CSV table of C-alpha atoms in Angstrom, one decimal:
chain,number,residue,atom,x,y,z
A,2,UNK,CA,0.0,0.0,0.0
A,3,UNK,CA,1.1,3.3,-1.5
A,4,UNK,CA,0.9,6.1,1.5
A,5,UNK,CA,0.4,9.3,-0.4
A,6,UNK,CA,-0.2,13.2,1.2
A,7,UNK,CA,-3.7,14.0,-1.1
A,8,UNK,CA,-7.1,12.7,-1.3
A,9,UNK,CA,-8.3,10.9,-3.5
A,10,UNK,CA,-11.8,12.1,-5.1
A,11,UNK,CA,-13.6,9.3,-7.0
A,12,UNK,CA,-17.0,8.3,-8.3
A,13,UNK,CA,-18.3,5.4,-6.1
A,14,UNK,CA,-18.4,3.4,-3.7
A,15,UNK,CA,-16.9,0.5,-6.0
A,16,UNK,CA,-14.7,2.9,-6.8
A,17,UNK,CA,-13.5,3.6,-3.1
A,18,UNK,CA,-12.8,-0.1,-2.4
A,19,UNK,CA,-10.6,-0.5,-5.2
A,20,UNK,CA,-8.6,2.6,-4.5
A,21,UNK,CA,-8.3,2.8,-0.9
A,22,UNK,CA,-6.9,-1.0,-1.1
A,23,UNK,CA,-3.9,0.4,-3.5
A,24,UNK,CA,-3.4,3.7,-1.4
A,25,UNK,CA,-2.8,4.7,2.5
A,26,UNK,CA,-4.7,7.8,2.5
A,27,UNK,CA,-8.6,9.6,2.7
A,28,UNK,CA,-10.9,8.3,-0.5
A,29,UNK,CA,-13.7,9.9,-0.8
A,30,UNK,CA,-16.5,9.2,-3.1
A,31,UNK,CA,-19.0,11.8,-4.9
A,32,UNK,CA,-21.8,9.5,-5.1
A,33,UNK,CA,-21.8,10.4,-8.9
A,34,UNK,CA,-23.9,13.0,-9.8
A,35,UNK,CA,-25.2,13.7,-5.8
A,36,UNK,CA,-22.3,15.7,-5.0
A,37,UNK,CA,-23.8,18.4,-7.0
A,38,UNK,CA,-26.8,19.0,-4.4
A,39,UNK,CA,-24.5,18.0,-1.7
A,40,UNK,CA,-23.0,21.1,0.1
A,41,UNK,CA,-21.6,19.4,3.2
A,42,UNK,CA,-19.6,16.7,0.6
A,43,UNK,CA,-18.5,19.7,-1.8
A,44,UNK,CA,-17.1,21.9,1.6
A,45,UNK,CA,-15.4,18.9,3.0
A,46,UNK,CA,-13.3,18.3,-0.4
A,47,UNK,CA,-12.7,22.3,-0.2
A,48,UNK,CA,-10.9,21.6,2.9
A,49,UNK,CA,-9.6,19.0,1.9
A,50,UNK,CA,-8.0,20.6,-1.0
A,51,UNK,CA,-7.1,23.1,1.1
A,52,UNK,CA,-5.2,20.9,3.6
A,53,UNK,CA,-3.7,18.4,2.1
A,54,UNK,CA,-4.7,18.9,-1.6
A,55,UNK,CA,-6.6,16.5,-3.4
A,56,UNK,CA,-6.7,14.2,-6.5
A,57,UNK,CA,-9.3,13.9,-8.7
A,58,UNK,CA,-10.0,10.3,-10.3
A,59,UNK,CA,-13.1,9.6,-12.0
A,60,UNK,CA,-14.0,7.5,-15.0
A,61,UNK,CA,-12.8,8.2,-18.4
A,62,UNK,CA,-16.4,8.8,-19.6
A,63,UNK,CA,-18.7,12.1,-20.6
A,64,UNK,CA,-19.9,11.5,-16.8
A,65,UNK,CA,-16.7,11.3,-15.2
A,66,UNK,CA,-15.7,14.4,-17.2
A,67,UNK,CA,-18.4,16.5,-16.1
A,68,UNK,CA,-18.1,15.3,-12.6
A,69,UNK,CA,-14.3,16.3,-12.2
A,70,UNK,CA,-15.0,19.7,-14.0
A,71,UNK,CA,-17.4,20.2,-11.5
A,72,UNK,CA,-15.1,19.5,-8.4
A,73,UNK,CA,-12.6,21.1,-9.8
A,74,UNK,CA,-14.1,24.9,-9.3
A,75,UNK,CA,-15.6,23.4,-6.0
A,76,UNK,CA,-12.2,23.0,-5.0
A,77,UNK,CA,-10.2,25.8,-6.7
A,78,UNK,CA,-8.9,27.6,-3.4
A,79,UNK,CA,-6.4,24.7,-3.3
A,80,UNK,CA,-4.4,22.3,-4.5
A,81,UNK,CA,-6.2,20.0,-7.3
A,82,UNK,CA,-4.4,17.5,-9.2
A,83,UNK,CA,-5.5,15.0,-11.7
A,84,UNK,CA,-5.3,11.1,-12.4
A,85,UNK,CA,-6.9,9.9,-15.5
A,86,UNK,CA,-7.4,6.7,-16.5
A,87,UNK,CA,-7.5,5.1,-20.1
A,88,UNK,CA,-10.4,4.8,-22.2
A,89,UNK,CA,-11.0,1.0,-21.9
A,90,UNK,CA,-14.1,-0.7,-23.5
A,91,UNK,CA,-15.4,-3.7,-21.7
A,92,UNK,CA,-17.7,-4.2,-18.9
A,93,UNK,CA,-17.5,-4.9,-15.1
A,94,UNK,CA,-17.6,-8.1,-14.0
A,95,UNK,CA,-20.6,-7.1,-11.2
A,96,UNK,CA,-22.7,-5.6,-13.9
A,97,UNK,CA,-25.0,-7.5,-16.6
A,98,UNK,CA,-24.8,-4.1,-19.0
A,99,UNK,CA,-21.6,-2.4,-20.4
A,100,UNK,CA,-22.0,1.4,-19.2
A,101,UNK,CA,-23.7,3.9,-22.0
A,102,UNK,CA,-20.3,4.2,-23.7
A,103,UNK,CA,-19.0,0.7,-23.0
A,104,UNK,CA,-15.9,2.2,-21.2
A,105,UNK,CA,-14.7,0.4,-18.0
A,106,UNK,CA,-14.7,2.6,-14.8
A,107,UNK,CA,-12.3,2.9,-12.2
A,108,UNK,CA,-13.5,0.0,-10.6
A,109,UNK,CA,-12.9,-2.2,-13.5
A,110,UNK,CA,-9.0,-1.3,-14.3
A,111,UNK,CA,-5.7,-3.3,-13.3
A,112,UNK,CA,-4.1,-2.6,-10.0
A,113,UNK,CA,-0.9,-1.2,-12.4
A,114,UNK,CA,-3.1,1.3,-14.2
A,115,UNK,CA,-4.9,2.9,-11.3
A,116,UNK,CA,-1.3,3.5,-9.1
A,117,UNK,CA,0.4,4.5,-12.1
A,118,UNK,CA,-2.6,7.1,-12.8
A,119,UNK,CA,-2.6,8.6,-9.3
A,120,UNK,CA,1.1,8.8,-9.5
A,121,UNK,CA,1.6,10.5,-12.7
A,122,UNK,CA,-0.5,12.8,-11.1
A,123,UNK,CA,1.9,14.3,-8.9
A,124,UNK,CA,1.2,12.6,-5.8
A,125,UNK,CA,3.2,13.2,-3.3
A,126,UNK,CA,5.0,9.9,-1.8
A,127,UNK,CA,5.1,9.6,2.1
A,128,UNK,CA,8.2,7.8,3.1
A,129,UNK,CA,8.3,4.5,5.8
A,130,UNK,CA,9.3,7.5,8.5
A,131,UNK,CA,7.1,9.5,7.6
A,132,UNK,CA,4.9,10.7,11.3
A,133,UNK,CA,1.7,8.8,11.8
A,134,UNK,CA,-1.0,11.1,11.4
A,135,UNK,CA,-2.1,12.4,15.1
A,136,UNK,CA,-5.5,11.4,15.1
A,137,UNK,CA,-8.6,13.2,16.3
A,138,UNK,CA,-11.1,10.8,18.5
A,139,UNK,CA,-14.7,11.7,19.8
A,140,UNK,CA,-12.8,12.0,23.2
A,141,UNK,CA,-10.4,15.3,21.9
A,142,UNK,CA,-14.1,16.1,20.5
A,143,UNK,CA,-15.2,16.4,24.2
A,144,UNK,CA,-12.1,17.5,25.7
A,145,UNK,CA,-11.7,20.5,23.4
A,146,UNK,CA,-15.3,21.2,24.1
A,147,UNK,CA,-16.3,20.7,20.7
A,148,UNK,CA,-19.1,17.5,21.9
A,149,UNK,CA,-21.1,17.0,25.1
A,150,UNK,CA,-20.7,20.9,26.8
A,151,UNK,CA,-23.3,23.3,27.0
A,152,UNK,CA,-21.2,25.5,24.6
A,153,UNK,CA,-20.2,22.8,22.6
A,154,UNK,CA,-22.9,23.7,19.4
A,155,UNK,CA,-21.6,27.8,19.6
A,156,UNK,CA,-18.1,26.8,19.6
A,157,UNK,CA,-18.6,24.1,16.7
A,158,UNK,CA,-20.7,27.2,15.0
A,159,UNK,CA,-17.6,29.4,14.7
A,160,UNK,CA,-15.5,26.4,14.0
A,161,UNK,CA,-17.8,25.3,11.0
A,162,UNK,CA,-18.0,29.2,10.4
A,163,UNK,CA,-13.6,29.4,10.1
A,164,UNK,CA,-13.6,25.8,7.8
A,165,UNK,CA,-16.2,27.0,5.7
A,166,UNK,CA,-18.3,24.2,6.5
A,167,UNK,CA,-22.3,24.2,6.8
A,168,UNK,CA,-23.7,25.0,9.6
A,169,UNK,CA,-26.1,22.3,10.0
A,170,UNK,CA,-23.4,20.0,9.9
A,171,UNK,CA,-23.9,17.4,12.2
A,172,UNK,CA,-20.8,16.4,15.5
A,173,UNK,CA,-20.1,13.1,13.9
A,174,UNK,CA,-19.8,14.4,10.3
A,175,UNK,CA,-17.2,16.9,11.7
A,176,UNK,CA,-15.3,14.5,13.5
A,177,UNK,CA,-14.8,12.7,10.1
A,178,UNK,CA,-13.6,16.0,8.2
A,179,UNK,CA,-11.6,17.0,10.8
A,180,UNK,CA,-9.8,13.5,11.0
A,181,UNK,CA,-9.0,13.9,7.3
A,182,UNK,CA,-7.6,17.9,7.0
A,183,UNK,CA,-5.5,18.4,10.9
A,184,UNK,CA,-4.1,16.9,13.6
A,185,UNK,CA,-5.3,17.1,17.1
A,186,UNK,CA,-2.8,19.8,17.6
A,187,UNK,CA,-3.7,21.8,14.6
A,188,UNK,CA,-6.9,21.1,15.9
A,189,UNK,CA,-6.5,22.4,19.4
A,190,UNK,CA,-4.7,25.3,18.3
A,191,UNK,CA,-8.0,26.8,16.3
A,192,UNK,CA,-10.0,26.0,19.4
A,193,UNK,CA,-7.7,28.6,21.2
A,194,UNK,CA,-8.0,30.7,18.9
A,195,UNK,CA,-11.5,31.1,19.0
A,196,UNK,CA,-12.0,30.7,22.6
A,197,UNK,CA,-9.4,33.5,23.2
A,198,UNK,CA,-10.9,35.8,20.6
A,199,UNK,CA,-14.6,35.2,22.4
A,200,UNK,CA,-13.0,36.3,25.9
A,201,UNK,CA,-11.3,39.4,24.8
């Protein structure tokens, strides 16, 4: 497994499994054509692009070109690359129908194909000593006072508010972004922040 500093923006969920079993890093899927009405998933890859940068690998088809146009202005205050894939007719083994342009997806290309793609891309390699990414638990969640305090939804507010994230956005769903763009000290550090900017 290939550790690698971006995300990796893909299709489905078909799509996910196949990548995230090549690569040691976030893979997030757009649910196709749902990540147009979907605000919270469209912020998150902001940040995401923002943080760590992001790469954008969707099928070779008219689709797959209309979906990474689209994330591509979604995620233009940061660092977007892009992995492309061949154009492969066939069909998936899971599916009884050939998709409209008989193109194989992500899902259906070799092992080789899909790494070399994400690393022609520009990826950037971690190395074997690289630091483990500090990871942020529903515990820090509390402890920062982000989960479980009576001003845990007004600090989330102006948390979501600084990220650029929804408001409606629900504990859980932050923990996840969170746990994919900063560490618990980057983390902790924006909590200060805040709190010292709300007691001066």
């Amino acid at each position: 497994m290939i550790k690698i500093k971006e995300a990796i923006i893909v299709e489905g969920k078909y799509d996910k499994m196949r990548v995230a079993a090549l690569f040691d890093t976030a893979v997030i899927e757009t649910g196709g054509f749902r990540v147009f009405r979907d605000k919270e998933k469209r912020a998150v890859i902001r940040e995401l692009a923002r943080a760590r940068g992001v790469i954008l690998l969707t099928d070779s088809d008219g689709a797959g070109l209309v979906i990474r146009n689209h994330l591509k202005g979604a995620a233009e205050s940061g660092s977007v690359k892009q992995a492309y894939v061949p154009e492969i007719h066939g069909k998936e083994r899971r599916k009884s129908e050939p998709s409209k342009q008989g193109l194989l997806g992500v899902e259906g290309m070799t092992d080789e194909i899909i790494v070399n793609a994400v690393l022609k891309s520009g990826a950037t390699v971690c190395g074997e000593d690289a630091p483990k990414e500090n990871e942020i638990t529903k515990a820090d969640m509390f402890e920062l006072g982000l989960s479980g305090r009576e001003n845990s939804a007004a600090l989330r507010s102006e948390l979501l508010k600084k990220l650029g994230f929804p408001q409606y956005m629900t504990a859980n769903a932050l923990l996840a972004a969170l746990k994919m763009i900063c560490t618990k000290e980057q983390l902790a550090a924006e909590i200060e922040k805040i709190n010292r900017r709300n007691t001066q």
